[in-house]
PDB file of C-alpha atoms in Angstrom:
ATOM      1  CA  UNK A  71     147.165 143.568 -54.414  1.00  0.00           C
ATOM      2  CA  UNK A  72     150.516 144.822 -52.678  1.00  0.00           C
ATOM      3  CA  UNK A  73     153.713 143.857 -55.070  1.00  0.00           C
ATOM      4  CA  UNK A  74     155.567 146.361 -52.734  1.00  0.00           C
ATOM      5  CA  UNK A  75     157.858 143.287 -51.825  1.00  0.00           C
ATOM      6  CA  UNK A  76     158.300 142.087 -55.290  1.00  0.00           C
ATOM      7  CA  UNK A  77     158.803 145.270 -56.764  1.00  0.00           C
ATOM      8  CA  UNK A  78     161.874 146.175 -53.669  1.00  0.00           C
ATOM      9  CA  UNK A  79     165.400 146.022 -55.483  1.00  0.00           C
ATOM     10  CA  UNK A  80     166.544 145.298 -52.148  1.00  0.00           C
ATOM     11  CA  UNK A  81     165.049 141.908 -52.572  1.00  0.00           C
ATOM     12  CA  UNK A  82     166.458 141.295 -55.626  1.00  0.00           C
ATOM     13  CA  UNK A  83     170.398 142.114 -54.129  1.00  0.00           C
ATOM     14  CA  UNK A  84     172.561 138.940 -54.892  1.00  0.00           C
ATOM     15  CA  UNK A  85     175.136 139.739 -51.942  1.00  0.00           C
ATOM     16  CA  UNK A  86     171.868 140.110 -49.871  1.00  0.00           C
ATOM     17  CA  UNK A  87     171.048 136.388 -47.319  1.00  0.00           C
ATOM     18  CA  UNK A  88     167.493 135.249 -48.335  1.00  0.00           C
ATOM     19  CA  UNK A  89     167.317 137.811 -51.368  1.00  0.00           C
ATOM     20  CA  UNK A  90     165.105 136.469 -54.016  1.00  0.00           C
ATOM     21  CA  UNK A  91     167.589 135.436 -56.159  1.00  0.00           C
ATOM     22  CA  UNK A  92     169.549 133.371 -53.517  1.00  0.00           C
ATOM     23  CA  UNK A  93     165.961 132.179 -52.397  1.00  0.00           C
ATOM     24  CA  UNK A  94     165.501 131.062 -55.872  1.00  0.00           C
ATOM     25  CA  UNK A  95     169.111 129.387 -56.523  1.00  0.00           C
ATOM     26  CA  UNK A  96     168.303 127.194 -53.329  1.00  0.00           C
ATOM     27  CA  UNK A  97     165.381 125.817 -54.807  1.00  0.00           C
ATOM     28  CA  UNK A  98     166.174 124.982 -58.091  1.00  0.00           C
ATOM     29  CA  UNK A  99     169.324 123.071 -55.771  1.00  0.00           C
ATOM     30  CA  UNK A 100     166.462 121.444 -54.478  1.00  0.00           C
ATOM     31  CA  UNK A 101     164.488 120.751 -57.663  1.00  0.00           C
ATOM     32  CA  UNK A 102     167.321 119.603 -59.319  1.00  0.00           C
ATOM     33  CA  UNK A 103     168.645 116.775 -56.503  1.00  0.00           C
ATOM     34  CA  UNK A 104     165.196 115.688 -56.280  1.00  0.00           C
ATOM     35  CA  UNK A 105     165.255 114.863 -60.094  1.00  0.00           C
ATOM     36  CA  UNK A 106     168.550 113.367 -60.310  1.00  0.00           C
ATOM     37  CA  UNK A 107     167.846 111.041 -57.912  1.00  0.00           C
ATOM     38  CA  UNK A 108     164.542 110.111 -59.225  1.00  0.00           C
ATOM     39  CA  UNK A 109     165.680 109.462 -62.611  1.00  0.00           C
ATOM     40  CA  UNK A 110     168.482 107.654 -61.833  1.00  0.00           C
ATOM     41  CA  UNK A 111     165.648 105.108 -59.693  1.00  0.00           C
ATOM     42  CA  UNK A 112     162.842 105.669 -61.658  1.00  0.00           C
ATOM     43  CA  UNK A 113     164.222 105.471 -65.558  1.00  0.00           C
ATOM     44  CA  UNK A 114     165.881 101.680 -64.938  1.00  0.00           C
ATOM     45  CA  UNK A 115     163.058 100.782 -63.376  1.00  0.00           C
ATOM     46  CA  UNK A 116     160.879 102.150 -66.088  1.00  0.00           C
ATOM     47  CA  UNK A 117     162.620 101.345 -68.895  1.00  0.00           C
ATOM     48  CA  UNK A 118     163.325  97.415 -67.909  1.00  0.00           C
ATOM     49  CA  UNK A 119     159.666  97.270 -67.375  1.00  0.00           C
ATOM     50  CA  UNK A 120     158.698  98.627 -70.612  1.00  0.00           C
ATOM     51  CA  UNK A 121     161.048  96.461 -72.549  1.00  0.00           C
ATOM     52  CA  UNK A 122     160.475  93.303 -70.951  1.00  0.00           C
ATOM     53  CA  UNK A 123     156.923  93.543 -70.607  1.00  0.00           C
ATOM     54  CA  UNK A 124     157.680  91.765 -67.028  1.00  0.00           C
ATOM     55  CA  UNK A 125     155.975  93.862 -63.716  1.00  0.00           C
ATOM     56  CA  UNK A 126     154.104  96.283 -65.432  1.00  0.00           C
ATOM     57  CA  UNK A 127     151.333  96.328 -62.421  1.00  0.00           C
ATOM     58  CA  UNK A 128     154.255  98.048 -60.636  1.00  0.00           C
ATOM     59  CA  UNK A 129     154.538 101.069 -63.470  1.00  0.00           C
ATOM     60  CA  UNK A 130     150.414 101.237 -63.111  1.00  0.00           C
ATOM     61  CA  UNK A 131     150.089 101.268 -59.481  1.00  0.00           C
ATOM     62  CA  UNK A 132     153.002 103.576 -58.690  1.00  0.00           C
ATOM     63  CA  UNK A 133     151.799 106.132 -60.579  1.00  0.00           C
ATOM     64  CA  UNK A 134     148.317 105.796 -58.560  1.00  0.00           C
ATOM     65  CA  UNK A 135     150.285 106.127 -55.607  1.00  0.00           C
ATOM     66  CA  UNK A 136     152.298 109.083 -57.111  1.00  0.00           C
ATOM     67  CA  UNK A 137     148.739 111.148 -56.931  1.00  0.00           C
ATOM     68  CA  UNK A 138     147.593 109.905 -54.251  1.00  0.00           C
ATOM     69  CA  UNK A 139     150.567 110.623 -51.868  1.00  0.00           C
ATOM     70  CA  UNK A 140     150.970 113.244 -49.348  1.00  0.00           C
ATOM     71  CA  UNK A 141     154.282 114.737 -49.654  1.00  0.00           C
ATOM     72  CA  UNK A 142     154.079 116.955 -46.495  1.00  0.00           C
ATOM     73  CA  UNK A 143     153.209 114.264 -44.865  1.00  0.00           C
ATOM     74  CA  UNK A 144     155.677 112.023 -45.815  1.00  0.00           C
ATOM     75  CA  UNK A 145     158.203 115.067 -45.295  1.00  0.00           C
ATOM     76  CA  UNK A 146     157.045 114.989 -41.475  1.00  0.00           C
ATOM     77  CA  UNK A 147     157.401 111.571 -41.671  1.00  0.00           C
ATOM     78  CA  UNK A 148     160.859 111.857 -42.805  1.00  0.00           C
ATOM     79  CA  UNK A 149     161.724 114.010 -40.405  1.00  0.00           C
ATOM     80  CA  UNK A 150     160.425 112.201 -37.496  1.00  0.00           C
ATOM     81  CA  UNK A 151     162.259 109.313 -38.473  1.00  0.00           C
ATOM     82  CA  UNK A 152     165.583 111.230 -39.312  1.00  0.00           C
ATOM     83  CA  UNK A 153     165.827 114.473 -37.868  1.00  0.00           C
ATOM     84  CA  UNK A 154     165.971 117.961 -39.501  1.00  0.00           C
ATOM     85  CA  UNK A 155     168.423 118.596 -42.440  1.00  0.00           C
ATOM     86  CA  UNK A 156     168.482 117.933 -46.561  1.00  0.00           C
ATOM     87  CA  UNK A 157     167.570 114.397 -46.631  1.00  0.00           C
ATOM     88  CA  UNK A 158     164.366 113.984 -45.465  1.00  0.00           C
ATOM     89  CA  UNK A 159     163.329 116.838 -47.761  1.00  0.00           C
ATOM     90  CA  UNK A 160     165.364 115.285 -50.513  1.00  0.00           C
ATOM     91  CA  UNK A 161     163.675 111.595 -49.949  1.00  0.00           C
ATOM     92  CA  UNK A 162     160.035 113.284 -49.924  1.00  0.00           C
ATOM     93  CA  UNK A 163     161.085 115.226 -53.512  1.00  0.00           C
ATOM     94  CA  UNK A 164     162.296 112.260 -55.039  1.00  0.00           C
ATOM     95  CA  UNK A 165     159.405 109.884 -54.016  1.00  0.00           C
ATOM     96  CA  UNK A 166     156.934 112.676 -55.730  1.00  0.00           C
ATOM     97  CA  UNK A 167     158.814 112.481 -58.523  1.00  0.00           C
ATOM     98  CA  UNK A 168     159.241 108.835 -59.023  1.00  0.00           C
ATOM     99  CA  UNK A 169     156.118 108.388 -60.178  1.00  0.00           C
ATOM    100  CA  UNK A 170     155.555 110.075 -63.399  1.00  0.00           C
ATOM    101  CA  UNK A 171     159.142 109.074 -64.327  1.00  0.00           C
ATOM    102  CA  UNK A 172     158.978 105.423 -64.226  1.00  0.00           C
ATOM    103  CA  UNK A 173     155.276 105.422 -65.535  1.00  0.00           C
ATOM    104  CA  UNK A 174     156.233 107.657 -69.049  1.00  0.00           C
ATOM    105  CA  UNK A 175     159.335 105.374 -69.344  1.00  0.00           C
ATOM    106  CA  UNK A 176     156.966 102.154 -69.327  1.00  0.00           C
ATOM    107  CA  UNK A 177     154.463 104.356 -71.543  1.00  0.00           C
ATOM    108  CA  UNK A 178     156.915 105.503 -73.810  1.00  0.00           C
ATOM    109  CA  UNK A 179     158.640 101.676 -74.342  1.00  0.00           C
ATOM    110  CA  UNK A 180     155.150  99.746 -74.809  1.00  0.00           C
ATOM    111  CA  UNK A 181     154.045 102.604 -76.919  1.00  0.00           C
ATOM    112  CA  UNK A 182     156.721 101.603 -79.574  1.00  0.00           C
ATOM    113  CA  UNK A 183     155.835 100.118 -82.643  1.00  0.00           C
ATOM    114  CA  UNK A 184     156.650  96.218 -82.474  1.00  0.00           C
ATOM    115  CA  UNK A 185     156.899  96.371 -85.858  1.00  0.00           C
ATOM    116  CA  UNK A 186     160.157  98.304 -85.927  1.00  0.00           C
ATOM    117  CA  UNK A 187     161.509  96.247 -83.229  1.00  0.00           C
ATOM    118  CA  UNK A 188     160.841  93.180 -84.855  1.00  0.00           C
ATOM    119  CA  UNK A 189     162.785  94.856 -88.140  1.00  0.00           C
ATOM    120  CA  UNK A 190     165.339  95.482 -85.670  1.00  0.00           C
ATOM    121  CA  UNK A 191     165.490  92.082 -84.603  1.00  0.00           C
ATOM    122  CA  UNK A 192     165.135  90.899 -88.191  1.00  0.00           C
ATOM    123  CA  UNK A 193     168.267  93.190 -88.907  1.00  0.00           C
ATOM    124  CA  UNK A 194     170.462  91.342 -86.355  1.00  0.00           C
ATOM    125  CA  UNK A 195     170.415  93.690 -83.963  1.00  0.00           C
ATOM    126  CA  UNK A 196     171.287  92.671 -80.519  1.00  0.00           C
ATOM    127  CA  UNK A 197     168.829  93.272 -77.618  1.00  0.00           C
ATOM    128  CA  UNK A 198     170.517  96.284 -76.196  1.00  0.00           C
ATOM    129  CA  UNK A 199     171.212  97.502 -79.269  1.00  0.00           C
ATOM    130  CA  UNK A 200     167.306  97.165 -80.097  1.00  0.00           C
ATOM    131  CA  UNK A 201     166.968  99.108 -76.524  1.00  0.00           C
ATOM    132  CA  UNK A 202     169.481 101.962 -76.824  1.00  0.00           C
ATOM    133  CA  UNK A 203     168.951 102.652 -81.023  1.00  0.00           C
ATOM    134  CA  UNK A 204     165.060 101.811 -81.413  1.00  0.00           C
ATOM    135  CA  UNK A 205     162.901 101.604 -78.292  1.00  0.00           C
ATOM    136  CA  UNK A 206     164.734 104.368 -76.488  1.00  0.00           C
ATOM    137  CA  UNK A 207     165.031 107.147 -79.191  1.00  0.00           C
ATOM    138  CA  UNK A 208     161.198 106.201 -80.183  1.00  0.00           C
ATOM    139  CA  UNK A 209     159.648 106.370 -76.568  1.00  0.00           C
ATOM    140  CA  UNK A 210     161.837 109.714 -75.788  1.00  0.00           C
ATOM    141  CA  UNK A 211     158.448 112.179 -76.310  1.00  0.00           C
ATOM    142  CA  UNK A 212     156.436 110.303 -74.190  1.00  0.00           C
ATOM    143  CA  UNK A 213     159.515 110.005 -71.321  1.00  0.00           C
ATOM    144  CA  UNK A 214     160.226 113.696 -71.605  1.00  0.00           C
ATOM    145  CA  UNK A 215     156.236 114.240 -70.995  1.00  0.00           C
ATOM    146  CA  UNK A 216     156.541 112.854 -67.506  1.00  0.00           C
ATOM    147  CA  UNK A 217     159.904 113.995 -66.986  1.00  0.00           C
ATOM    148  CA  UNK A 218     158.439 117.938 -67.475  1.00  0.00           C
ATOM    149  CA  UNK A 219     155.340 116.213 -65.329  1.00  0.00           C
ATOM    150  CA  UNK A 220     157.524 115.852 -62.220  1.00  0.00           C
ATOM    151  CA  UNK A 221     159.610 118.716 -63.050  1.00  0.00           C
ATOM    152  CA  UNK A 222     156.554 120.788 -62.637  1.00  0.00           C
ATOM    153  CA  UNK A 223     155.260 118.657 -59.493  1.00  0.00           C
ATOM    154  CA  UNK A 224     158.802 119.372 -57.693  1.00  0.00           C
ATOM    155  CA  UNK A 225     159.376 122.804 -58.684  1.00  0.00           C
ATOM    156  CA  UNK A 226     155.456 123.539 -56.762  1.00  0.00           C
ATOM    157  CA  UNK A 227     156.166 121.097 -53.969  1.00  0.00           C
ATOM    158  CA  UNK A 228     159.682 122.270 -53.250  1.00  0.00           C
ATOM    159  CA  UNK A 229     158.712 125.054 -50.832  1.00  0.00           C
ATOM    160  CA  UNK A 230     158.072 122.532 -48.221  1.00  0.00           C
ATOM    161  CA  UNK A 231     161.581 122.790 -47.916  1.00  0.00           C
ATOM    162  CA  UNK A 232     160.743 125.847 -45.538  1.00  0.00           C
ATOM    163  CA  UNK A 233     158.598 123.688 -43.470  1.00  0.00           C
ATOM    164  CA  UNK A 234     161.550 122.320 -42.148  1.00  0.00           C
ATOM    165  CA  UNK A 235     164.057 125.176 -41.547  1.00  0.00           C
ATOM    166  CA  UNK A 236     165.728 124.988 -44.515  1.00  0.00           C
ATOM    167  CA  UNK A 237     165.554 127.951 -47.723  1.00  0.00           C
ATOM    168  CA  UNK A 238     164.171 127.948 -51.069  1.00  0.00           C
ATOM    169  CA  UNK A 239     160.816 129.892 -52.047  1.00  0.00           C
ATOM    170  CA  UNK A 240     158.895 128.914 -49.376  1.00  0.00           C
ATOM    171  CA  UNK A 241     160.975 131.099 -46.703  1.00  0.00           C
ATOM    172  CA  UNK A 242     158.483 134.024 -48.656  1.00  0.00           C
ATOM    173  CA  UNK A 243     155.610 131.681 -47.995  1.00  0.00           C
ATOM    174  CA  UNK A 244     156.492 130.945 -44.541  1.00  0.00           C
ATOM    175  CA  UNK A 245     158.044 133.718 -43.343  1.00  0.00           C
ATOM    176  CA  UNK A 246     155.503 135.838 -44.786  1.00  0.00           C
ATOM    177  CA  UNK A 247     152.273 133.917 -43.101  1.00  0.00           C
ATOM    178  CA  UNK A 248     154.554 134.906 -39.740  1.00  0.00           C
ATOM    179  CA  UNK A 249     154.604 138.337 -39.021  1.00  0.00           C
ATOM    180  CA  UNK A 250     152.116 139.021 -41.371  1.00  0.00           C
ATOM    181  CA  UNK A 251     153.645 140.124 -44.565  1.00  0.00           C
ATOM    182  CA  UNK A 252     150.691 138.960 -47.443  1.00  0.00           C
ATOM    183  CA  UNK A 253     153.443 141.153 -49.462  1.00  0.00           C
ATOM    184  CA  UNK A 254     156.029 138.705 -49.225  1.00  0.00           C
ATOM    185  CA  UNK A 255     153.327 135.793 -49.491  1.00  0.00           C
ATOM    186  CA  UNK A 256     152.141 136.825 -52.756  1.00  0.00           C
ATOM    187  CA  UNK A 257     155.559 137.638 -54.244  1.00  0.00           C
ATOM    188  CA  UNK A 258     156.424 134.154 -52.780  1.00  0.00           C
ATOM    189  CA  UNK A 259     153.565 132.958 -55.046  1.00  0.00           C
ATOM    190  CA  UNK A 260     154.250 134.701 -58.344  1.00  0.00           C
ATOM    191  CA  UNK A 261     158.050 133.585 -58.058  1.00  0.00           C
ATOM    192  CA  UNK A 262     157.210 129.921 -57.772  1.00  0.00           C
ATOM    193  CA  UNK A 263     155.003 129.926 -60.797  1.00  0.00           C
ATOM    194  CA  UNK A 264     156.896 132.212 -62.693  1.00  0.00           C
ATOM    195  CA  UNK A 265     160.118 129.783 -61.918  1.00  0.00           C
ATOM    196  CA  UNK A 266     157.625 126.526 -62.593  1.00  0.00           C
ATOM    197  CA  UNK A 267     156.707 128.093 -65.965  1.00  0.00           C
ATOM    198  CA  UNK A 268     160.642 129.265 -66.816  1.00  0.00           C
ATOM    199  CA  UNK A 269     161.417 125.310 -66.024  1.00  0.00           C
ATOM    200  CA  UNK A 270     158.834 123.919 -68.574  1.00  0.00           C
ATOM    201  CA  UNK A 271     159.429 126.043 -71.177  1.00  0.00           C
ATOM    202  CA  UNK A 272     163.851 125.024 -70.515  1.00  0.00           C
ATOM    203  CA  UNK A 273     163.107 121.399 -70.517  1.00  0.00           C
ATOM    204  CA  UNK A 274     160.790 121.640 -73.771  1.00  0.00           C
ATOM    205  CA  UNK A 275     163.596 123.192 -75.412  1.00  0.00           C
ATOM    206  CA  UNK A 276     165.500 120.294 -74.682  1.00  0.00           C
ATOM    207  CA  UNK A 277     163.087 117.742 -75.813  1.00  0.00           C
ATOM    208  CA  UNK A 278     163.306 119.916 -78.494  1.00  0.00           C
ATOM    209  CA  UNK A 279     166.662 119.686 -79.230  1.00  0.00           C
ATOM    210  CA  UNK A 280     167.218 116.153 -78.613  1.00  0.00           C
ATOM    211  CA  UNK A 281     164.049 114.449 -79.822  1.00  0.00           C
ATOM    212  CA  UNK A 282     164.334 113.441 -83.400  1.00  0.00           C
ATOM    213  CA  UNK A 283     161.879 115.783 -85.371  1.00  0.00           C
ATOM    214  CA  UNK A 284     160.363 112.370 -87.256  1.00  0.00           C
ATOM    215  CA  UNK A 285     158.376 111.870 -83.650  1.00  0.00           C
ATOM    216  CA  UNK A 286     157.853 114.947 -82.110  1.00  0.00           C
ATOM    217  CA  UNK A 287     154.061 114.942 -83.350  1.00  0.00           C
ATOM    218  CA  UNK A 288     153.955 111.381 -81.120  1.00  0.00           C
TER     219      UNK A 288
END
């Protein structure tokens, strides 16, 4: 195998246009809008769902369509319908990533005990207090489970960026195939991973951190 373009430190030059690093900034940009956006959809959706008990075929089929969906082709999709540019690469990202949001958030709220909800209730507790001081902290290792899920799923699927004319790790992958360069393609490769691996192991010290340590055997 040829790491000649990995190993270059004139890849690796900050100040340097489509350097590594830079490449790499871009698509965590990416990774990160994509997850925002699905959270902020998806974890509502979920968590309504999960508390009511009221829709729940929608939590089961979307994640069927979640694995089931192809995001290039939806990318091409988007782009036919809006033109090159951010968005349609940010709408194809956040629809992957939907998916095994909304279905951990239903998981993780049906998967709480009733019994400590009904205490809850017992206690006087008022429904949104039951929601943001029982259900919620209890479901949180299951939700952060599908939150590293789509992490993991954007952080992979995020060089179809490239596709498309904009940055991010697949310019190595793209650019590479080109002229060519199975240098560039395979240091394209090993980033991506490496950077998919870096993003797990962040976001599980976070669940970490904020899960209580009474439920992080769940």
């Amino acid at each position: 195998m040829n790491f000649s373009y990995l190993t270059d430190p004139a890849h690796w030059d900050l100040s340097a246009t489509g350097s590594i690093p830079n490449l790499i900034l871009s698509h965590l940009g990416y990774t990160c809008l994509a997850l925002l956006f699905g959270a902020l959809i998806a974890l509502p959706v979920g968590l309504y769902i999960g508390h009511t008990g009221k829709g729940s075929f929608i939590a089961i089929n979307a994640g069927n369509a979640g694995r089931s969906l192809p995001t290039l082709g939806l990318l091409m999709l988007m782009v036919t319908l809006l033109g090159l540019g951010l968005l349609p690469v940010l709408i194809a990202l956040t629809v992957l990533v939907i998916p095994p949001i909304l279905t951990s958030a239903y998981a993780g709220m049906r998967n709480v005990d009733q019994r400590v909800v009904d205490a809850a209730r017992g206690m006087g507790m008022r429904p949104w207090q039951v929601l943001t001081r029982v259900e919620l902290p209890m479901a949180l290792p299951v939700m952060f489970g599908g939150f590293r899920n789509g992490a993991l799923q954007v952080v992979a699927t995020a060089t179809v960026a490239a596709a498309v004319g904009l940055g991010g790790l697949g310019r190595l992958l793209i650019d590479g195939l080109a002229v060519n360069d199975y240098s560039r393609v395979l240091a394209g490769a090993i980033v991506v991973a490496a950077l998919a691996v870096l993003v797990d192991l962040f976001l599980a010290l976070i669940q970490r951190l904020v899960v209580s340590p009474g439920l992080k055997g769940s």
